[in-house]
Amino acid sequence: MDRRDFLKQIMLWSAGITTAIPSFQIVPEILAAEKPSPLVSHATGKDYHKLVAQVLEPLGGISKFVNTGDNVVIKPNMAWDRNPAQAANTHPQVIKALVELSLDAGAKKIMVFDRTCNEERRCYVNSGIQEAMETVKDRRLKYFHPDSRKYVPVDIKRGKAVRQLSIYRDALEADTYINVPVAKHHSLSRLTLGLKNSMGVLGGDRGQMHHNLGQKLADLATVVRPKLTLIDATRILLRNGPQGGDIDDVRVMDTVIASADLVACDAYATTLFDLQPEDISSTVAAYNMGLGEMDLTRMKIIRA
Amino acid sequence: MKKKRSKLRNWRRLSQILCFILFLFLFIKTDYAGKDEIPYAVNILFRIDPFLAATASLATRTLIFLMWPSLIFIGLAFIFGRFFCGWVCPMGSLLDSCNNLIPHAHKGPVSRFHTLKYYLLGFLLFGAFFGLPIAGYLDPFSILVRGLAISVYPGLNVLATTFFTFTYQQMPEWINLVTEPVYGFLKATILPFRQNHFELAFLSLFILLLIFILEKLERRFFCRNICPVGALYAVVARFSMMRGKSGTKCGKCRNCVTLCRMGAIDEERNISSLDCNFCMDCVDLCPANKISFTFQHDGTAVPAFSIKRRTFLSSLAAGAVLPFFLNTRTMAKRPDPFLVRPPGALPEDEFLGRCVRCGECMKVCIGNGLQPTFLSGGLEGMFSPRLNARTGYCEFNCTLCGQVCPTGALTELTLAQKHVTKIGNIFFDKNRCLPFAKGIPCIVCEEHCPTPDKAIQFREAQVLNSNGEKVWVKQPYVIDERCIGCGICETKCPLPGQSAVRLTSAGESRNPQNALPAQSTLY
């Protein structure tokens, strides 16, 4: 949309000639051309704890994202009653490393939580994340089960498939929201990555998200906006996702991917599964809404 | 006046309080606590119950090893009579604690109802042997724990949550500085982890309340007249070594006769060991200090059961004959398909014979899947556990219900056994399931299906949606050999109201008569 078009629409609307609410939609191609190409960093190694600091280095380190005195939400995927080797949840070492880096960066409070699919306590324990959190001896770290009173209804103004969602308050109010999904197979959305991981901050009946899932996830991403997305691909689940359970379905990749651009991060992660970004409907929907880049040729991919 | 004996009933009170605290502690600990095994013997109250041990053993014609601790208490009853009722029983302690709140119509020695408990005991024991498993309807611990687990405890949580939601949403910040830590503390200590919901919550509460309402007639009405555990102890207590002995030349105050909570003291001040629960009130409150408890009881009257032979024999006959009528019902031919029993449940007859309706499995079920059965298991199957998969499911990696079952009605399964124990099978209702009926993508069921090789699979198919457009959708179907009947698909089905995928008992491991075509081994 250019300036003339914009003014024309405003005039028509103000004069009541058109009753259609002007949609100031930004065409993604133009947006992409205007924005500098997003940085996607990936790193490979056996020491998952070190790997996290390593992958953040090209992006400017954790201090680029976490400032002194910030309230930080670190949102892993620990939705399933599965152990770390089964690759259904984010690796506990990855979460622990992020927590420790954020603490060093001067965060005031760090919150780690997820709304699980299996029984809450079993998921926290079996994912190994609770145990990893217990070893961090710092009172600024809070890991807890979501409190049902703290979901607030949020209007999704730019939403195409949903108008309102109930979202966890801490996720909305955080200074820094860090999205830490695990990359894995999912039968409906093919893969679950960064966009899908945000479902863990939703209240209410999440099953209905599944009808037109891709667009609804993109709608959700208009209000829950991670400053940093770090995809855990240390081991990836190739089949029987999203919860797996069979070690034969797991491939060890020893890789993590990070970017400030959620869509770009998801787009790059598809290549680990020999898929294309276009194969994932949420990635396409989010790109079309101008939420990030999905064209692999237009991002700066750095091996850290 | 001598002072030395004035403390006896305080010891009894201390014992009651300690036992009740222990009872509550174990009740709260009947929950998942971060480990696959529960570290406490949370079901111990039922395992020391000789009445339930007797009925469950009679019903299954086996000695149930799990219940060996009840022998200790039978042994103790040979020495101390019904001391359990006065010093240990949590139900009795609760009734005692309400003594001042509920005025009693009748005070003094036993009323005409007091033989009822022997008839009931005979009826229940015979019934258990011949196949009428209803001991849990009258066992005081079953009534108590079931009422607490299904009704009082979840109710307490509703109360707390409502209050603290109100303070959180409506009250100023400074009040929240106080209330939120209090709520956090309560949640970490006594409140349940999540809000559970139960069928028959009101019925369970009402039965529990009824015991308190009966207190209006006379003190410890239930214990004196109904309690089958008390009746069994009374039978043993006839031979107990320690007994109360009143003085011979006492005055005419009759204090002891009216204050005895069990009505065990008659007009001649004989203390009947059948009813005395060793509360020690009479010892402490006798103005002349004439009453004592000793091992020497020559000269004291031998207590009589004073039951009518004809009535007693009739109750035994009823217990022996009624069970045969159970098989006249259609459910003997084809059981309710939605009666899905928990994993590890024995075959139905043996299961009901052992199940004491204590509600422990429902209390511990972390998916809130186990519900008390109403009538689908027959009149004799009420309050036995069933999986209602629409409101809760069986967690794949959880084996807690088998761990807490005091009688082995639910076998304790290892995780590996649990993973292959089939409690039922699901079917899809294609008239409701969205990809079939409306051409809307969904397969939430497939996502949640927990078997490593998913029992729910899907086929891609092209269908017309409600706009008449041709769309490709993934349509779910089930592989019977893989489905273990956990029911998570039915719980999570996003349709409002009835689920499009439903769990039935078809194919359950415990019943070969209920085999699916794929498993049929009969022909």
Short mmCIF file of C-alpha atoms in Angstrom, two decimals, chain A residues 80-82 86 116-122 125-126 145-150 169 185-190 196 205-208 210-213 240-246 249, chain B residues 31-32 34 36 161 164-165 167-169 180 183 187 193-194 366-367 393 395-398 434 440-444 446-454 457-458 474 488 492 494:
data_model
loop_
_atom_site.label_atom_id
_atom_site.label_comp_id
_atom_site.label_asym_id
_atom_site.label_seq_id
_atom_site.Cartn_x
_atom_site.Cartn_y
_atom_site.Cartn_z
CA TRP A 80 3.97 -34.62 27.72
CA ASP A 81 4.69 -37.28 30.29
CA ARG A 82 7.83 -38.38 28.46
CA GLN A 86 11.96 -39.62 23.99
CA THR A 116 0.68 -29.48 29.86
CA CYS A 117 -1.39 -32.04 27.98
CA ASN A 118 -0.76 -34.97 30.31
CA GLU A 119 -0.99 -34.61 34.07
CA GLU A 120 0.91 -31.47 35.06
CA ARG A 121 3.13 -32.85 37.79
CA ARG A 122 4.07 -35.96 35.85
CA VAL A 125 8.98 -34.44 36.60
CA ASN A 126 9.36 -36.80 33.66
CA HIS A 145 2.17 -24.81 37.42
CA PRO A 146 -0.12 -22.25 35.78
CA ASP A 147 -2.74 -20.82 38.10
CA SER A 148 -6.20 -21.04 36.52
CA ARG A 149 -7.11 -17.59 37.86
CA LYS A 150 -4.42 -15.90 35.82
CA ARG A 169 -1.01 -13.12 32.31
CA HIS A 185 6.77 -34.28 14.25
CA HIS A 186 3.08 -33.45 14.63
CA SER A 187 0.44 -35.25 12.65
CA LEU A 188 -1.86 -32.30 12.02
CA SER A 189 0.59 -29.44 11.58
CA ARG A 190 3.35 -31.81 10.31
CA LYS A 196 2.95 -24.08 18.02
CA ASP A 205 -10.34 -25.45 25.50
CA ARG A 206 -7.31 -25.66 23.29
CA GLY A 207 -8.67 -28.50 21.19
CA GLN A 208 -10.61 -25.99 19.09
CA HIS A 210 -6.97 -27.51 15.80
CA HIS A 211 -9.64 -26.37 13.38
CA ASN A 212 -7.61 -24.20 10.99
CA LEU A 213 -4.58 -24.58 13.21
CA ASN A 240 4.34 -40.55 16.18
CA GLY A 241 4.52 -36.95 17.31
CA PRO A 242 3.83 -34.85 19.20
CA GLN A 243 4.41 -37.19 22.11
CA GLY A 244 6.33 -40.12 20.67
CA GLY A 245 7.42 -42.70 23.19
CA ASP A 246 9.52 -44.91 20.96
CA ASP A 249 11.44 -42.55 16.23
CA ASP B 31 -1.76 -38.57 45.76
CA TYR B 32 1.00 -38.40 43.20
CA GLY B 34 6.71 -36.70 42.07
CA ASP B 36 5.82 -43.31 40.41
CA THR B 161 -10.60 -21.44 45.26
CA PHE B 164 -9.03 -16.72 46.88
CA THR B 165 -10.24 -16.02 43.36
CA THR B 167 -9.61 -11.78 46.78
CA TYR B 168 -7.33 -12.04 43.76
CA GLN B 169 -9.76 -10.41 41.36
CA GLU B 180 -1.82 -14.98 48.08
CA TYR B 183 -3.36 -19.61 49.39
CA LYS B 187 -2.13 -25.41 48.19
CA PHE B 193 -3.45 -30.24 43.56
CA ARG B 194 -6.40 -29.82 41.25
CA ILE B 366 -4.46 -38.18 38.77
CA GLY B 367 -6.57 -37.93 35.64
CA TYR B 393 -8.78 -40.35 31.56
CA GLU B 395 -2.80 -41.53 32.59
CA PHE B 396 -0.55 -43.77 30.49
CA ASN B 397 2.44 -43.84 32.83
CA CYS B 398 0.51 -43.98 36.10
CA LEU B 434 -15.58 -33.37 12.60
CA ILE B 440 -13.21 -29.82 9.46
CA PRO B 441 -9.64 -30.83 10.35
CA CYS B 442 -9.16 -31.91 13.95
CA ILE B 443 -7.48 -35.20 15.06
CA VAL B 444 -6.88 -33.98 18.60
CA GLU B 446 -4.60 -38.85 17.48
CA GLU B 447 -2.32 -36.21 18.98
CA HIS B 448 -3.05 -37.38 22.53
CA CYS B 449 -3.04 -41.12 21.88
CA PRO B 450 -0.24 -42.27 24.21
CA THR B 451 0.81 -45.68 22.90
CA PRO B 452 4.26 -45.34 21.30
CA ASP B 453 2.83 -46.76 18.08
CA LYS B 454 -0.36 -44.79 18.10
CA GLN B 457 -4.22 -43.44 13.06
CA PHE B 458 -5.69 -41.37 10.26
CA LYS B 474 -7.34 -36.45 8.05
CA ILE B 488 -7.65 -39.69 26.77
CA LYS B 492 -9.80 -34.35 24.94
CA PRO B 494 -13.01 -30.84 21.44
#
